Amino acid sequence: MQGIEHKNQVERDIFHVMMRRPGPIYWAALGLSAGGFLMLLFLWSKIIFQGMGVLGLNHPVGWAVLITDFVFWVGIAHSGTLISAILFLFRAKFRNRFNRSAEAMTVFAIMVAGLFPLLHLGRVWLAYTLMPYPNQRQLWVNFRSPLLWDVFAVSTYFTVSAVFFYVGLIPDLASARQHATGIRRWAYRIFSLGWTGSADQWRHYNKLYGLLACFATPLVVSVHSIVSWDFAMSIIPGWHTTIFAPYFVAGAIFSGCGMVITLVVLMRKIFGLENYITVKHFESLAQVLLLTSLIVTYAYIVEFCLAFYTGDKFEISHFTYRFFGDYRYLAWMMLFCNSVLPLTLFLRKLRTSIPYLFVLSLFVNVGMWLERFVIIVTSLARDFDPYNWGLYRPTYVEIGITVGSFGMLFMLFLLFVKALPVLSVTELKEEHA
Amino acid sequence: MKQEMRFDDEHEFLIRLRELASSGAAARSIQVFSPVPVKEVDEILRARPTFVRLWAIVGAVTGCLCGAALTIYTVLNYPLITGGKPLISTMPFLIIAYALTILLGSLATFAGFLFLARLPNVPKILTPLDYGNQFVIVVETPDP
């Protein structure tokens, strides 16, 4: 960090980014992403008014793009918790350059992910039946169903991530209230809860932060494991495998790191945060990306070999179909994006090149989306009985909703960068205290 | 009578605080405000350990018990065998108990923090106590 000598300067730099009037590029980006989100809402209304027939779902492929989107967005959320909780417990210094953006991204990604089960319900007004609630008929939800585990896991994840995100903001909002004016000042005053920074408050705060990190850490492992069990608990070839949980968790962190790089590279450039988020910090994140890519690649190999090692003809024919059947282009593209391209990060020159990392992160995002699509759709398209085989093609509604979900995430993130400190001001000040 | 001392430098602030503590001033009469957490302050003022962890453990245990109670009660309330599994299926029910352990543990920890740190503090929301980036020691001495 060059030229930053004092914590006052940190405050001025970060709050200036937050409070200065946004330029035309910001408004254009916000308009575009809000347009995408509105398109999602419009297409959702088509599902509500015209029924599930507007989607490409049919027998035998009953889960496809919308469930792919759900798994993808839950996965994206994971890196936020990894960076904020696990790297905090390991005292990894580079985390404080990414933790605020990653935590915000986590909360927004779970909000986006949470839409998809609702979209997929069709009759969304019956969504309350997903939760156990007392009723006259004394009917309860089936706690043995992995789909219900998902309801508990994802809602817990959202709540804990939102609390963690907010807790990290409290001292920063207390600093921000001194720099803001008008309604903004009042908003910061209210949400900083009357924080004074007394020794007592800091003592309780530090303990709270550490304990929340401890509570959030097992969630990194459990949430995507539970999501993977939506598939692994069934007997469908390609889904019914014990390696799904660690395989999904590694994939989630991999895709999440990819999305953090995508968002932070843009944020750093637009808001001129080069002094705070340096190439060295990106290099550390690129190393996490490389490590998780290797784990994902290892999982691909093990998954493939397991199928052949079992001698089970359904498993063998499924994996042959995955890489040589109707969806082969997507499967090979997935391997290229997730396994081959990240190997270039072994070269220091490339992993310290911000433009290269940005382009790579886009490929990682695409590759991880394709991974979920390939797993979900190819398994359903070819199960045991050849009379039960069929192909799936998404309709414009599914494609539009997927594009709109990206619009929703970017819209929320753009609102975040102008409303809240994009870097943890307190942690940066601590570094220079 | 209140005496307020402000410092730009953390090192000077700690030296003064040590002097005050060694001069025999009661820890209760000394209040300290800082822009960042300073771990030496707790040692100097011999602060008692925080009880936030107690809230965490109570919340987590309550969550675990609630998860177990909810799943077991509901299957016994409407006994319906699905998938040939026993009514009280330990492994699936553990997942619900696990999720609720984390959920209630986190929420209770946050609630405990708010309670112990006396937040939200309405008077301070209306008129915030802001010292900027200065380290502040406030000593209360009895009126002569």
Short mmCIF file of N, CA and C in Angstrom, two decimals, chain A residues 6-9 11 132 137-145 148-149 152-153 155-156 159-160 163 166-167 170-171 174-175 177-178 186 189-190 192-208 211-212 215-216 218-219 221-222 226 229 425-427 429-430 433, chain B residues 8 10 32-37 41-42 45 47-53 56 60 70-71 73-75 77-78 80-82 85-89 92-93 95-96 98-103 105-107 109-110 113-114 116-117 119-121 124-133 135:
data_model
loop_
_atom_site.label_atom_id
_atom_site.label_comp_id
_atom_site.label_asym_id
_atom_site.label_seq_id
_atom_site.Cartn_x
_atom_site.Cartn_y
_atom_site.Cartn_z
N HIS A 6 -1.83 7.15 7.11
CA HIS A 6 -2.60 7.41 8.31
C HIS A 6 -4.04 6.91 8.18
N LYS A 7 -4.63 6.55 9.29
CA LYS A 7 -5.99 6.00 9.21
C LYS A 7 -7.03 7.03 8.78
N ASN A 8 -6.73 8.31 9.00
CA ASN A 8 -7.64 9.35 8.49
C ASN A 8 -7.73 9.29 6.98
N GLN A 9 -6.60 9.02 6.38
CA GLN A 9 -6.55 8.93 4.93
C GLN A 9 -7.39 7.75 4.44
N GLU A 11 -10.01 6.50 5.87
CA GLU A 11 -11.42 6.90 5.96
C GLU A 11 -11.81 7.78 4.78
N PRO A 132 -41.93 -26.13 8.15
CA PRO A 132 -42.84 -26.81 9.08
C PRO A 132 -43.67 -25.77 9.83
N ARG A 137 -54.56 -30.03 10.30
CA ARG A 137 -54.49 -31.43 9.85
C ARG A 137 -53.30 -32.17 10.47
N GLN A 138 -52.50 -31.41 11.20
CA GLN A 138 -51.29 -31.97 11.83
C GLN A 138 -50.37 -32.64 10.80
N LEU A 139 -50.35 -32.07 9.60
CA LEU A 139 -49.43 -32.56 8.56
C LEU A 139 -48.12 -31.81 8.71
N TRP A 140 -47.03 -32.54 8.58
CA TRP A 140 -45.72 -31.91 8.73
C TRP A 140 -44.87 -32.20 7.51
N VAL A 141 -43.83 -31.40 7.35
CA VAL A 141 -42.93 -31.64 6.23
C VAL A 141 -42.14 -32.92 6.47
N ASN A 142 -41.57 -33.47 5.39
CA ASN A 142 -40.82 -34.72 5.50
C ASN A 142 -39.35 -34.41 5.80
N PHE A 143 -38.97 -34.59 7.04
CA PHE A 143 -37.60 -34.26 7.43
C PHE A 143 -36.57 -35.24 6.88
N ARG A 144 -37.04 -36.31 6.23
CA ARG A 144 -36.09 -37.25 5.64
C ARG A 144 -35.74 -36.85 4.21
N SER A 145 -36.39 -35.80 3.72
CA SER A 145 -36.15 -35.40 2.33
C SER A 145 -34.98 -34.42 2.22
N LEU A 148 -35.81 -30.76 1.93
CA LEU A 148 -36.11 -30.02 3.15
C LEU A 148 -34.82 -29.65 3.90
N TRP A 149 -33.83 -30.51 3.81
CA TRP A 149 -32.53 -30.14 4.43
C TRP A 149 -32.02 -28.87 3.78
N PHE A 152 -33.61 -25.73 5.20
CA PHE A 152 -32.99 -25.35 6.48
C PHE A 152 -31.58 -24.83 6.27
N ALA A 153 -30.82 -25.53 5.40
CA ALA A 153 -29.41 -25.14 5.21
C ALA A 153 -29.31 -23.76 4.58
N SER A 155 -31.63 -21.32 4.31
CA SER A 155 -32.17 -20.20 5.11
C SER A 155 -31.24 -19.90 6.29
N THR A 156 -30.64 -20.93 6.88
CA THR A 156 -29.66 -20.69 7.94
C THR A 156 -28.46 -19.92 7.38
N THR A 159 -29.28 -16.27 6.85
CA THR A 159 -29.40 -15.52 8.11
C THR A 159 -28.02 -15.26 8.71
N VAL A 160 -27.22 -16.32 8.80
CA VAL A 160 -25.90 -16.17 9.43
C VAL A 160 -25.01 -15.24 8.61
N VAL A 163 -26.13 -11.64 9.17
CA VAL A 163 -25.72 -11.15 10.49
C VAL A 163 -24.22 -10.84 10.49
N TYR A 166 -23.52 -7.68 8.59
CA TYR A 166 -23.95 -6.49 9.33
C TYR A 166 -23.02 -6.20 10.51
N VAL A 167 -22.64 -7.25 11.22
CA VAL A 167 -21.76 -7.06 12.38
C VAL A 167 -20.45 -6.39 11.96
N ILE A 170 -20.82 -2.52 11.59
CA ILE A 170 -21.22 -1.60 12.67
C ILE A 170 -20.17 -0.51 12.96
N PRO A 171 -18.90 -0.88 13.24
CA PRO A 171 -17.93 0.20 13.52
C PRO A 171 -17.68 1.10 12.31
N ALA A 174 -20.33 3.62 12.06
CA ALA A 174 -20.12 4.67 13.08
C ALA A 174 -19.11 5.70 12.57
N SER A 175 -18.10 5.24 11.84
CA SER A 175 -17.15 6.19 11.25
C SER A 175 -17.81 6.97 10.11
N ARG A 177 -20.85 7.89 9.72
CA ARG A 177 -21.84 8.90 10.11
C ARG A 177 -21.18 10.27 10.31
N GLN A 178 -19.87 10.28 10.55
CA GLN A 178 -19.18 11.57 10.73
C GLN A 178 -18.91 12.25 9.38
N TRP A 186 -28.42 10.05 8.89
CA TRP A 186 -29.36 9.45 9.83
C TRP A 186 -29.40 7.94 9.69
N ARG A 189 -26.41 6.63 11.37
CA ARG A 189 -26.56 6.72 12.83
C ARG A 189 -27.43 5.59 13.37
N ILE A 190 -28.53 5.35 12.69
CA ILE A 190 -29.47 4.32 13.17
C ILE A 190 -28.82 2.93 13.06
N SER A 192 -25.69 2.15 12.91
CA SER A 192 -24.51 1.92 13.75
C SER A 192 -24.92 1.77 15.22
N LEU A 193 -26.21 1.86 15.48
CA LEU A 193 -26.81 1.51 16.79
C LEU A 193 -26.32 2.37 17.95
N GLY A 194 -25.71 3.50 17.68
CA GLY A 194 -25.18 4.32 18.77
C GLY A 194 -23.82 3.83 19.26
N TRP A 195 -23.07 3.23 18.36
CA TRP A 195 -21.72 2.70 18.68
C TRP A 195 -20.81 3.84 19.14
N THR A 196 -20.07 3.61 20.24
CA THR A 196 -19.16 4.65 20.73
C THR A 196 -17.69 4.25 20.60
N GLY A 197 -17.44 2.96 20.45
CA GLY A 197 -16.05 2.49 20.40
C GLY A 197 -15.43 2.40 21.78
N SER A 198 -16.25 2.20 22.81
CA SER A 198 -15.68 2.07 24.16
C SER A 198 -14.98 0.72 24.29
N ALA A 199 -14.12 0.64 25.29
CA ALA A 199 -13.33 -0.60 25.47
C ALA A 199 -14.26 -1.79 25.69
N ASP A 200 -15.36 -1.56 26.42
CA ASP A 200 -16.32 -2.64 26.68
C ASP A 200 -16.94 -3.13 25.38
N GLN A 201 -17.34 -2.16 24.54
CA GLN A 201 -17.98 -2.55 23.27
C GLN A 201 -17.01 -3.33 22.39
N TRP A 202 -15.78 -2.86 22.33
CA TRP A 202 -14.79 -3.58 21.51
C TRP A 202 -14.57 -4.98 22.03
N ARG A 203 -14.54 -5.15 23.34
CA ARG A 203 -14.27 -6.47 23.92
C ARG A 203 -15.38 -7.46 23.51
N HIS A 204 -16.63 -7.00 23.68
CA HIS A 204 -17.75 -7.88 23.30
C HIS A 204 -17.78 -8.09 21.78
N TYR A 205 -17.43 -7.04 21.06
CA TYR A 205 -17.47 -7.10 19.59
C TYR A 205 -16.47 -8.13 19.06
N ASN A 206 -15.25 -8.07 19.59
CA ASN A 206 -14.22 -9.01 19.11
C ASN A 206 -14.61 -10.45 19.38
N LYS A 207 -15.19 -10.66 20.55
CA LYS A 207 -15.62 -12.02 20.88
C LYS A 207 -16.75 -12.45 19.94
N LEU A 208 -17.70 -11.52 19.70
CA LEU A 208 -18.81 -11.81 18.79
C LEU A 208 -18.29 -12.18 17.40
N LEU A 211 -16.70 -15.60 17.36
CA LEU A 211 -17.69 -16.68 17.50
C LEU A 211 -18.52 -16.84 16.23
N LEU A 212 -18.88 -15.71 15.61
CA LEU A 212 -19.64 -15.81 14.36
C LEU A 212 -18.81 -16.48 13.28
N PHE A 215 -19.08 -20.09 13.91
CA PHE A 215 -20.38 -20.63 13.49
C PHE A 215 -20.47 -20.71 11.97
N ALA A 216 -19.88 -19.71 11.29
CA ALA A 216 -20.02 -19.66 9.83
C ALA A 216 -19.11 -20.69 9.15
N PRO A 218 -18.34 -23.98 9.70
CA PRO A 218 -18.93 -25.26 9.27
C PRO A 218 -19.96 -25.10 8.16
N LEU A 219 -20.54 -23.87 8.05
CA LEU A 219 -21.52 -23.67 6.98
C LEU A 219 -20.87 -23.75 5.60
N VAL A 221 -18.72 -25.75 4.67
CA VAL A 221 -18.65 -27.16 4.29
C VAL A 221 -20.06 -27.75 4.15
N SER A 222 -20.95 -27.37 5.06
CA SER A 222 -22.23 -28.09 5.12
C SER A 222 -23.23 -27.67 4.05
N ILE A 226 -25.04 -30.26 1.56
CA ILE A 226 -26.48 -30.56 1.61
C ILE A 226 -27.10 -30.35 0.23
N TRP A 229 -26.49 -33.29 -1.81
CA TRP A 229 -27.31 -34.45 -1.45
C TRP A 229 -28.69 -34.42 -2.11
N VAL A 425 -13.10 -0.60 6.75
CA VAL A 425 -12.32 0.56 7.18
C VAL A 425 -11.63 0.29 8.51
N THR A 426 -12.35 -0.33 9.43
CA THR A 426 -11.77 -0.60 10.76
C THR A 426 -10.54 -1.51 10.64
N GLU A 427 -10.66 -2.55 9.83
CA GLU A 427 -9.53 -3.48 9.71
C GLU A 427 -8.34 -2.81 9.03
N LYS A 429 -7.69 0.40 9.20
CA LYS A 429 -7.13 1.33 10.19
C LYS A 429 -6.30 0.58 11.22
N GLU A 430 -6.78 -0.61 11.57
CA GLU A 430 -6.04 -1.44 12.54
C GLU A 430 -4.63 -1.74 12.04
N ALA A 433 -2.63 1.40 12.71
CA ALA A 433 -2.83 2.09 13.99
C ALA A 433 -1.49 2.42 14.63
N ASP B 8 -3.60 11.30 19.62
CA ASP B 8 -3.57 10.90 18.21
C ASP B 8 -2.83 9.59 18.05
N GLU B 10 -1.52 5.90 19.35
CA GLU B 10 -1.93 4.77 20.20
C GLU B 10 -0.89 4.49 21.29
N VAL B 32 -12.59 4.25 28.26
CA VAL B 32 -11.65 4.36 27.14
C VAL B 32 -12.42 4.22 25.83
N PHE B 33 -12.13 5.09 24.88
CA PHE B 33 -12.75 5.02 23.55
C PHE B 33 -11.66 4.97 22.49
N SER B 34 -11.83 4.10 21.51
CA SER B 34 -10.78 4.00 20.49
C SER B 34 -11.41 3.72 19.13
N PRO B 35 -10.75 4.15 18.04
CA PRO B 35 -11.31 3.90 16.70
C PRO B 35 -11.12 2.45 16.26
N VAL B 36 -10.16 1.78 16.87
CA VAL B 36 -9.90 0.36 16.55
C VAL B 36 -9.74 -0.40 17.87
N PRO B 37 -9.96 -1.70 17.85
CA PRO B 37 -9.78 -2.44 19.11
C PRO B 37 -8.31 -2.44 19.54
N VAL B 41 -5.65 -2.69 26.24
CA VAL B 41 -6.55 -1.96 27.15
C VAL B 41 -7.17 -2.91 28.17
N ASP B 42 -7.61 -4.06 27.69
CA ASP B 42 -8.25 -5.03 28.59
C ASP B 42 -7.28 -5.52 29.66
N LEU B 45 -6.66 -2.51 32.16
CA LEU B 45 -7.81 -2.24 33.04
C LEU B 45 -8.32 -3.51 33.73
N ALA B 47 -9.92 -6.08 32.59
CA ALA B 47 -11.34 -6.26 32.26
C ALA B 47 -11.76 -7.71 32.47
N ARG B 48 -13.01 -7.88 32.90
CA ARG B 48 -13.50 -9.25 33.09
C ARG B 48 -13.78 -9.88 31.72
N PRO B 49 -13.64 -11.19 31.60
CA PRO B 49 -13.92 -11.81 30.30
C PRO B 49 -15.39 -11.59 29.91
N THR B 50 -15.62 -11.47 28.61
CA THR B 50 -16.99 -11.20 28.15
C THR B 50 -17.85 -12.47 28.23
N PHE B 51 -19.14 -12.25 28.47
CA PHE B 51 -20.06 -13.39 28.58
C PHE B 51 -20.73 -13.72 27.25
N VAL B 52 -20.24 -13.11 26.14
CA VAL B 52 -20.87 -13.38 24.83
C VAL B 52 -20.84 -14.88 24.54
N ARG B 53 -19.74 -15.54 24.94
CA ARG B 53 -19.61 -16.97 24.64
C ARG B 53 -20.68 -17.80 25.35
N ALA B 56 -23.60 -17.75 23.27
CA ALA B 56 -23.37 -18.61 22.11
C ALA B 56 -23.67 -20.06 22.45
N ALA B 60 -26.65 -22.29 20.95
CA ALA B 60 -26.33 -23.48 20.15
C ALA B 60 -27.00 -24.72 20.72
N LEU B 70 -38.20 -30.88 17.27
CA LEU B 70 -39.10 -30.60 16.15
C LEU B 70 -39.25 -31.83 15.25
N THR B 71 -38.12 -32.44 14.90
CA THR B 71 -38.18 -33.58 13.98
C THR B 71 -38.84 -34.79 14.65
N TYR B 73 -40.86 -34.88 17.33
CA TYR B 73 -42.26 -34.62 17.67
C TYR B 73 -43.14 -34.75 16.43
N THR B 74 -42.70 -34.16 15.32
CA THR B 74 -43.56 -34.16 14.14
C THR B 74 -43.77 -35.57 13.56
N VAL B 75 -42.74 -36.41 13.59
CA VAL B 75 -42.96 -37.77 13.04
C VAL B 75 -43.81 -38.61 13.99
N ASN B 77 -46.13 -37.26 15.91
CA ASN B 77 -47.44 -36.65 15.86
C ASN B 77 -48.26 -37.18 14.67
N TYR B 78 -47.61 -37.44 13.56
CA TYR B 78 -48.28 -37.96 12.36
C TYR B 78 -47.39 -39.07 11.81
N LEU B 80 -45.88 -41.48 9.66
CA LEU B 80 -46.03 -41.89 8.26
C LEU B 80 -44.66 -42.38 7.78
N ILE B 81 -44.61 -43.68 7.47
CA ILE B 81 -43.32 -44.25 7.05
C ILE B 81 -43.08 -43.89 5.58
N THR B 82 -41.94 -43.29 5.30
CA THR B 82 -41.60 -42.98 3.90
C THR B 82 -40.25 -43.60 3.58
N LYS B 85 -37.89 -46.08 5.80
CA LYS B 85 -36.97 -45.67 6.86
C LYS B 85 -37.68 -45.67 8.22
N PRO B 86 -36.91 -45.86 9.31
CA PRO B 86 -37.56 -45.80 10.63
C PRO B 86 -38.16 -44.42 10.86
N LEU B 87 -39.19 -44.37 11.70
CA LEU B 87 -39.85 -43.08 11.95
C LEU B 87 -38.84 -42.05 12.47
N ILE B 88 -38.12 -42.45 13.52
CA ILE B 88 -37.09 -41.54 14.03
C ILE B 88 -35.78 -41.89 13.33
N SER B 89 -35.50 -41.18 12.24
CA SER B 89 -34.30 -41.45 11.43
C SER B 89 -33.19 -40.52 11.91
N PRO B 92 -30.86 -38.13 9.10
CA PRO B 92 -31.51 -36.93 8.53
C PRO B 92 -31.88 -35.91 9.59
N PHE B 93 -32.30 -36.40 10.75
CA PHE B 93 -32.73 -35.46 11.78
C PHE B 93 -31.53 -34.69 12.35
N ILE B 95 -29.17 -33.54 10.62
CA ILE B 95 -28.89 -32.42 9.71
C ILE B 95 -29.72 -31.20 10.11
N ILE B 96 -31.00 -31.45 10.45
CA ILE B 96 -31.87 -30.34 10.86
C ILE B 96 -31.35 -29.76 12.19
N TYR B 98 -28.37 -29.85 13.33
CA TYR B 98 -27.09 -29.17 13.03
C TYR B 98 -27.35 -27.76 12.50
N ALA B 99 -28.28 -27.66 11.55
CA ALA B 99 -28.59 -26.33 10.97
C ALA B 99 -29.14 -25.40 12.04
N LEU B 100 -30.03 -25.93 12.88
CA LEU B 100 -30.62 -25.07 13.91
C LEU B 100 -29.61 -24.71 15.01
N THR B 101 -28.64 -25.60 15.24
CA THR B 101 -27.58 -25.29 16.22
C THR B 101 -26.84 -24.03 15.77
N ILE B 102 -26.48 -24.01 14.50
CA ILE B 102 -25.73 -22.87 13.97
C ILE B 102 -26.61 -21.63 13.92
N LEU B 103 -27.86 -21.82 13.50
CA LEU B 103 -28.76 -20.66 13.36
C LEU B 103 -29.01 -20.00 14.71
N GLY B 105 -27.44 -20.51 17.53
CA GLY B 105 -26.17 -20.13 18.15
C GLY B 105 -25.73 -18.76 17.68
N SER B 106 -25.80 -18.53 16.37
CA SER B 106 -25.38 -17.23 15.81
C SER B 106 -26.30 -16.11 16.27
N LEU B 107 -27.60 -16.37 16.20
CA LEU B 107 -28.55 -15.31 16.58
C LEU B 107 -28.42 -14.97 18.07
N THR B 109 -25.74 -15.32 19.89
CA THR B 109 -24.47 -14.62 20.10
C THR B 109 -24.64 -13.13 19.77
N PHE B 110 -25.32 -12.86 18.66
CA PHE B 110 -25.57 -11.48 18.26
C PHE B 110 -26.44 -10.77 19.30
N PHE B 113 -24.39 -10.00 22.32
CA PHE B 113 -23.52 -8.84 22.09
C PHE B 113 -24.32 -7.55 22.27
N LEU B 114 -25.50 -7.50 21.66
CA LEU B 114 -26.32 -6.27 21.76
C LEU B 114 -26.66 -5.99 23.22
N LEU B 116 -25.04 -7.06 26.02
CA LEU B 116 -23.87 -6.74 26.86
C LEU B 116 -23.24 -5.40 26.47
N ALA B 117 -23.29 -5.07 25.17
CA ALA B 117 -22.69 -3.80 24.73
C ALA B 117 -23.69 -2.65 24.84
N LEU B 119 -26.52 -2.06 23.25
CA LEU B 119 -26.90 -1.54 21.94
C LEU B 119 -28.27 -2.11 21.56
N PRO B 120 -29.10 -1.41 20.80
CA PRO B 120 -28.92 -0.05 20.34
C PRO B 120 -29.07 0.97 21.48
N ASN B 121 -28.25 2.00 21.40
CA ASN B 121 -28.24 3.03 22.43
C ASN B 121 -28.91 4.28 21.84
N LYS B 124 -27.44 7.83 22.11
CA LYS B 124 -26.21 7.98 21.30
C LYS B 124 -26.52 7.93 19.80
N ILE B 125 -27.67 7.38 19.44
CA ILE B 125 -28.08 7.45 18.03
C ILE B 125 -28.47 8.89 17.71
N LEU B 126 -29.19 9.52 18.65
CA LEU B 126 -29.65 10.89 18.42
C LEU B 126 -28.48 11.88 18.48
N THR B 127 -27.60 11.71 19.46
CA THR B 127 -26.41 12.58 19.55
C THR B 127 -25.18 11.69 19.69
N PRO B 128 -24.61 11.28 18.57
CA PRO B 128 -23.50 10.31 18.62
C PRO B 128 -22.26 10.87 19.33
N LEU B 129 -21.54 9.95 19.94
CA LEU B 129 -20.29 10.31 20.61
C LEU B 129 -19.16 9.96 19.64
N ASP B 130 -18.68 10.99 18.93
CA ASP B 130 -17.67 10.72 17.92
C ASP B 130 -16.35 11.41 18.26
N TYR B 131 -15.31 10.61 18.38
CA TYR B 131 -13.98 11.18 18.64
C TYR B 131 -13.10 11.09 17.40
N GLY B 132 -13.69 10.81 16.27
CA GLY B 132 -12.89 10.65 15.06
C GLY B 132 -11.94 9.49 15.22
N ASN B 133 -10.68 9.71 14.87
CA ASN B 133 -9.70 8.63 14.98
C ASN B 133 -8.80 8.80 16.20
N PHE B 135 -7.74 8.47 20.25
CA PHE B 135 -7.87 7.55 21.39
C PHE B 135 -8.18 8.42 22.60
#
